[in-house]
């Protein structure tokens, strides 16, 4: 917390949202501000509609007295829109500010059709979703988008994405904001963009493993990527390239050409797309990771064997990841995230990683499933808009 004379309304909101201080007295104690100053700053948050009074808390004094009124973040004053874009499919949702999905839809959307067409379609989907959820466009405070490629978080632009032809350097934020306005008539809202594995990891960690300080999620679908959450924040690296494990070279892939143009990448031999290709070569209809998922669900023996083999290849790479990061939870997600693949991962990971690195490691599958990216994208928007400095800017813009 900043010096007592500078603790802002935005910082008081952060204390309430995090649960660290949820009464006026607790806020005074946490910030060192006077009762009058705390009251003035809380009044701004009440006028903005961001806070509400909850039930009375316990009486702390042994002498008794009236219980303290608790303060709560009011998640009804706005909503968030989120989209999760895959190579052949997309999903959109409307979420509350606390991450509850209130409406969603999905459908075929080909990333290879290019950013202009795809982002225009997402804007139209959003406009159709709002009335179904009983909300007006003016209630939307921001949009989050998960994409299957590396993202520069400063600009929101994808950087040399192997499976997103035509998207490199494109102004995704601006185009999606315009599409939302064009289809709804509402003013432009902030748009945040991040890699899908990052946002899946963020959503899963916050929802199911909030106490895990080092969390890794590996998504194995058309490609392979990892999201890393450390101390509650996504670790992106210097320019958004962290977690791109699908392009680590493996000996088994020496002759396999990856979509990035190189030979030997893990994704070229162990992704859902790679397994689908091998099945197709064997005369089994499969064109994508989602097709493989269907075959695995049906217990198809060839698909099961190839998925386990892919898991072993990924597990060998993850032995290095686990030794480097020492996570408490390693989550496997995506089209191949089933028993055969997980079995293969465990076999090689425990063989190759130091026992010290795996002694306190839980290897699990996704809790949120196909909604993980949406939940993470929604949380990204909320954390951005209600962070102390940004919240203070928005309060001033509202005139409170």
XYZ file of C-alpha atoms in Angstrom:
400
model
C 0.000 0.000 0.000
C 1.205 3.518 -0.744
C 1.871 6.161 1.851
C -1.106 6.964 4.051
C -1.678 10.394 2.476
C -1.817 8.870 -1.012
C -3.938 5.718 -0.641
C -6.523 6.220 -3.375
C -10.109 5.149 -3.838
C -8.796 2.602 -6.323
C -6.536 1.108 -3.662
C -9.413 0.899 -1.196
C -11.420 -0.927 -3.849
C -8.548 -3.377 -4.316
C -8.493 -4.103 -0.582
C -12.223 -4.819 -0.596
C -12.136 -6.927 -3.780
C -9.258 -9.052 -2.465
C -10.972 -9.572 0.897
C -8.040 -8.078 2.805
C -10.161 -5.277 4.297
C -13.960 -5.329 4.056
C -15.098 -2.827 6.694
C -14.444 0.874 7.146
C -12.431 0.183 10.262
C -10.302 -2.432 8.529
C -9.635 -0.003 5.678
C -8.506 2.642 8.154
C -6.189 0.155 9.780
C -4.770 -1.126 6.466
C -4.147 2.318 4.971
C -3.558 4.585 7.949
C -6.148 7.006 6.561
C -8.491 8.891 8.850
C -12.119 7.863 9.191
C -13.234 10.964 7.282
C -10.830 10.349 4.391
C -11.844 6.699 4.105
C -15.466 7.825 4.050
C -14.818 10.364 1.294
C -13.061 7.821 -0.906
C -15.646 5.150 -0.310
C -18.325 7.666 -1.263
C -16.747 7.962 -4.721
C -16.917 4.180 -5.128
C -20.540 4.077 -3.998
C -21.497 6.857 -6.430
C -19.812 4.964 -9.264
C -21.868 1.894 -8.335
C -18.769 -0.202 -7.708
C -19.335 -0.899 -4.011
C -22.328 -1.914 -1.940
C -22.945 -2.578 1.716
C -23.355 -6.187 2.741
C -24.433 -7.824 5.963
C -23.058 -6.834 9.318
C -19.826 -8.510 10.324
C -18.852 -9.893 13.737
C -18.466 -7.557 16.673
C -14.761 -7.324 17.384
C -14.954 -5.489 20.698
C -15.352 -7.520 23.927
C -17.648 -4.730 25.113
C -20.121 -5.548 22.386
C -21.813 -2.901 20.268
C -23.177 -2.720 16.755
C -21.628 -5.067 14.169
C -19.488 -3.501 11.451
C -21.138 -3.194 8.061
C -19.192 -5.143 5.473
C -18.320 -3.721 2.083
C -18.644 -5.716 -1.138
C -17.625 -5.250 -4.739
C -20.881 -4.746 -6.660
C -20.649 -7.102 -9.624
C -24.025 -6.010 -11.041
C -22.979 -2.585 -12.357
C -21.378 -3.913 -15.555
C -20.672 -7.063 -17.550
C -17.757 -8.387 -19.606
C -17.695 -10.021 -23.033
C -15.123 -12.704 -23.833
C -14.168 -14.766 -26.872
C -11.943 -17.819 -27.241
C -10.701 -18.294 -30.785
C -9.354 -21.616 -32.032
C -8.188 -22.465 -35.543
C -11.582 -23.769 -36.720
C -13.964 -22.852 -33.944
C -14.829 -19.971 -31.615
C -16.772 -19.512 -28.425
C -18.116 -16.241 -26.978
C -19.687 -15.473 -23.619
C -21.120 -12.761 -21.435
C -19.752 -12.862 -17.885
C -20.400 -11.094 -14.626
C -17.574 -9.120 -13.050
C -16.960 -12.058 -10.720
C -16.545 -14.531 -13.586
C -19.968 -16.161 -13.782
C -20.859 -17.076 -17.375
C -24.414 -15.874 -17.993
C -24.751 -16.620 -21.692
C -22.580 -18.178 -24.378
C -22.567 -19.439 -27.937
C -20.128 -21.250 -30.162
C -19.727 -22.083 -33.804
C -17.427 -22.655 -36.726
C -15.039 -19.790 -37.417
C -11.890 -20.346 -39.450
C -8.874 -18.385 -38.261
C -7.360 -18.766 -41.742
C -10.112 -16.510 -43.110
C -8.100 -13.632 -41.671
C -8.519 -11.121 -38.859
C -10.941 -8.736 -40.544
C -13.562 -11.401 -41.275
C -13.107 -13.252 -37.982
C -13.221 -10.177 -35.748
C -16.239 -8.844 -37.623
C -18.011 -12.139 -36.943
C -17.145 -11.959 -33.243
C -18.627 -8.451 -33.066
C -21.844 -9.765 -34.602
C -21.938 -12.723 -32.206
C -21.531 -10.364 -29.244
C -24.421 -8.216 -30.461
C -26.648 -11.305 -30.735
C -25.613 -12.577 -27.308
C -26.437 -9.436 -25.310
C -30.249 -9.475 -25.624
C -30.296 -13.223 -24.940
C -28.574 -12.503 -21.640
C -30.887 -9.577 -20.857
C -28.182 -6.915 -20.996
C -27.740 -3.692 -22.964
C -24.553 -2.903 -24.932
C -23.939 0.087 -22.649
C -23.449 -2.267 -19.707
C -20.352 -3.833 -21.285
C -17.185 -2.471 -19.681
C -14.635 -4.453 -21.712
C -13.887 -7.359 -24.024
C -11.300 -10.118 -23.596
C -10.043 -12.275 -26.457
C -7.990 -15.490 -26.358
C -6.079 -16.344 -29.544
C -3.977 -19.406 -30.520
C -0.708 -17.548 -30.994
C 1.946 -15.505 -29.147
C 0.748 -12.023 -28.185
C 2.693 -8.886 -27.345
C 0.732 -7.807 -24.277
C 1.723 -4.161 -24.710
C 0.140 -3.869 -28.157
C -2.324 -6.755 -28.191
C -0.922 -7.875 -31.559
C 0.050 -11.432 -32.389
C 3.695 -11.968 -33.276
C 4.565 -14.427 -36.054
C 1.783 -16.890 -35.170
C 2.439 -20.269 -36.856
C -1.246 -21.260 -37.091
C -2.803 -17.806 -37.698
C -1.882 -16.858 -41.279
C -2.403 -13.182 -42.022
C -2.670 -12.100 -38.372
C 0.920 -11.015 -37.681
C 0.984 -7.449 -36.377
C -2.730 -6.856 -37.048
C -4.551 -4.322 -34.838
C -6.847 -6.832 -33.160
C -7.879 -4.511 -30.349
C -8.967 -1.711 -32.652
C -10.818 -3.932 -35.129
C -12.766 -5.863 -32.489
C -13.686 -2.636 -30.692
C -15.001 -1.193 -33.981
C -16.931 -4.383 -34.756
C -18.602 -4.237 -31.348
C -19.602 -0.618 -31.936
C -20.792 -1.260 -35.498
C -23.115 -4.096 -34.465
C -24.389 -2.672 -31.156
C -24.285 1.100 -31.579
C -22.502 1.401 -28.222
C -19.321 3.388 -27.652
C -15.986 1.662 -27.958
C -14.806 -0.351 -24.978
C -11.331 -1.581 -23.996
C -10.255 -4.810 -25.688
C -7.569 -7.034 -24.157
C -5.908 -9.853 -26.092
C -3.737 -12.713 -24.849
C -2.611 -16.182 -25.822
C -5.225 -18.881 -25.274
C -3.033 -21.087 -23.070
C -2.195 -18.070 -20.888
C -5.860 -17.243 -20.385
C -6.840 -20.855 -19.814
C -4.148 -21.080 -17.140
C -5.309 -17.809 -15.584
C -8.942 -18.944 -15.478
C -8.155 -22.403 -14.119
C -5.692 -21.197 -11.495
C -8.056 -18.534 -10.144
C -11.054 -20.870 -10.122
C -9.697 -24.218 -8.954
C -6.190 -23.634 -7.585
C -6.080 -20.105 -6.096
C -3.514 -21.091 -3.464
C -1.037 -22.536 -5.984
C 1.791 -20.013 -6.392
C 3.351 -21.779 -9.397
C 0.830 -23.183 -11.867
C 1.409 -24.553 -15.383
C -1.263 -25.445 -17.923
C -0.411 -27.253 -21.167
C -2.953 -27.073 -23.977
C -2.659 -29.822 -26.578
C -5.036 -29.225 -29.475
C -4.207 -28.172 -33.028
C -0.912 -26.946 -31.601
C 0.790 -27.162 -28.216
C 1.247 -24.257 -25.832
C 1.670 -23.633 -22.131
C 0.414 -20.966 -19.778
C 2.301 -20.153 -16.593
C 0.803 -18.357 -13.581
C 3.227 -17.291 -10.855
C 1.980 -15.629 -7.652
C -1.389 -14.983 -9.262
C -0.059 -13.296 -12.412
C 0.461 -14.661 -15.914
C 4.138 -14.962 -16.817
C 4.483 -13.858 -20.446
C 8.219 -13.355 -20.917
C 9.748 -10.248 -22.461
C 7.400 -10.018 -25.462
C 4.701 -12.640 -24.991
C 6.660 -15.678 -26.130
C 6.777 -17.573 -22.833
C 5.181 -21.007 -22.854
C 5.532 -21.724 -26.573
C 6.739 -25.267 -25.891
C 5.237 -26.647 -29.081
C 8.281 -25.377 -30.956
C 10.900 -27.031 -28.812
C 12.858 -29.439 -31.035
C 12.633 -33.149 -30.251
C 14.674 -35.949 -31.868
C 11.543 -37.927 -32.787
C 10.412 -35.085 -35.031
C 13.590 -34.625 -37.039
C 11.794 -35.392 -40.317
C 8.492 -33.713 -39.418
C 7.751 -30.304 -40.927
C 5.990 -27.973 -38.500
C 3.532 -25.262 -39.528
C 6.091 -22.723 -38.328
C 8.344 -23.814 -41.210
C 10.918 -25.670 -39.124
C 11.552 -29.388 -38.759
C 11.479 -31.290 -35.493
C 9.053 -29.230 -33.391
C 7.127 -31.003 -30.643
C 3.833 -29.777 -32.156
C 4.694 -31.456 -35.458
C 4.667 -34.905 -33.845
C 2.592 -34.685 -30.648
C -0.234 -32.160 -31.148
C -3.833 -33.005 -31.899
C -3.198 -31.968 -35.475
C -0.212 -34.338 -35.724
C -2.212 -37.246 -34.310
C -5.072 -36.473 -36.725
C -2.639 -36.545 -39.634
C -1.281 -39.947 -38.613
C -4.787 -41.324 -38.244
C -5.729 -40.008 -41.683
C -2.640 -41.658 -43.152
C -3.888 -44.933 -41.657
C -7.246 -44.452 -43.376
C -9.126 -43.245 -40.283
C -11.125 -40.030 -40.924
C -9.582 -37.254 -38.808
C -8.768 -33.701 -39.857
C -8.187 -31.917 -36.561
C -7.630 -32.264 -32.849
C -11.381 -32.113 -32.252
C -11.818 -35.162 -34.508
C -9.198 -36.974 -32.440
C -11.063 -36.043 -29.279
C -14.183 -37.700 -30.678
C -12.276 -40.866 -31.538
C -10.730 -40.976 -28.068
C -14.146 -40.579 -26.468
C -15.293 -43.576 -28.499
C -12.260 -45.615 -27.369
C -10.837 -46.009 -30.869
C -7.734 -48.205 -30.342
C -5.507 -46.503 -32.939
C -6.341 -43.059 -31.563
C -5.731 -44.252 -28.005
C -2.302 -45.633 -28.891
C -1.218 -42.510 -30.756
C -2.465 -40.248 -27.959
C -0.418 -42.175 -25.403
C 2.635 -41.954 -27.649
C 2.074 -38.191 -28.027
C 1.795 -37.901 -24.258
C 5.187 -39.544 -23.822
C 6.785 -37.053 -26.220
C 5.183 -34.118 -24.417
C 6.099 -35.612 -21.043
C 9.759 -35.658 -22.004
C 9.667 -31.915 -22.710
C 7.635 -31.265 -19.573
C 10.343 -32.903 -17.463
C 12.501 -29.889 -18.279
C 9.624 -27.462 -17.718
C 8.877 -28.946 -14.302
C 12.543 -28.961 -13.289
C 12.869 -25.318 -14.304
C 9.646 -23.939 -12.795
C 8.930 -26.402 -9.943
C 5.132 -25.921 -10.175
C 2.653 -27.227 -7.644
C 0.072 -28.036 -10.321
C 0.588 -29.193 -13.890
C -2.723 -29.173 -15.763
C -3.250 -30.893 -19.109
C -6.005 -29.370 -21.272
C -7.190 -29.377 -24.859
C -8.382 -32.004 -27.329
C -5.971 -34.732 -26.194
C -6.456 -34.201 -22.451
C -7.700 -37.670 -21.586
C -6.455 -40.798 -19.865
C -4.237 -42.156 -22.704
C -2.374 -38.881 -23.214
C -2.097 -38.245 -19.472
C -0.715 -41.748 -18.941
C 2.005 -41.085 -21.505
C 2.886 -37.749 -19.901
C 3.220 -39.322 -16.458
C 5.403 -42.171 -17.741
C 8.092 -39.929 -19.205
C 7.795 -37.015 -16.813
C 8.427 -39.110 -13.716
C 11.225 -40.994 -15.437
C 13.104 -37.890 -16.569
C 12.401 -35.176 -14.012
C 14.253 -34.950 -10.717
C 12.268 -36.499 -7.892
C 12.826 -33.245 -5.989
C 10.874 -31.396 -8.712
C 7.896 -33.769 -8.663
C 7.628 -34.492 -4.943
C 4.843 -31.927 -4.474
C 3.487 -31.890 -8.025
C -0.148 -32.612 -8.872
C -0.827 -33.567 -12.495
C -4.483 -32.892 -13.266
C -6.871 -32.253 -16.130
C -8.954 -29.164 -16.788
C -11.705 -28.229 -14.341
C -13.375 -25.619 -16.571
C -13.027 -27.491 -19.858
C -13.922 -25.444 -22.922
C -14.860 -22.467 -20.735
C -11.369 -21.975 -19.279
C -10.247 -19.448 -21.899
C -13.476 -17.465 -21.543
C -13.186 -17.296 -17.761
C -9.533 -16.260 -18.039
C -10.299 -13.609 -20.665
C -13.066 -12.164 -18.497
C -10.789 -12.091 -15.444
C -8.060 -10.362 -17.458
C -10.462 -7.538 -18.333
C -11.717 -7.119 -14.774
C -8.241 -7.093 -13.246
C -7.151 -4.509 -15.808
C -10.150 -2.180 -15.370
C -10.274 -2.309 -11.569
C -6.538 -2.230 -10.809
C -5.919 0.758 -8.497
C -4.385 3.195 -10.994
C -6.832 2.352 -13.794
C -9.789 2.476 -11.396
C -8.734 5.950 -10.298
C -8.593 7.114 -13.918
C -12.045 5.712 -14.597
C -13.524 7.339 -11.481
C -12.216 10.707 -12.651
C -13.660 10.099 -16.126
C -17.041 9.356 -14.497
C -16.818 12.634 -12.616
C -16.972 11.102 -9.149
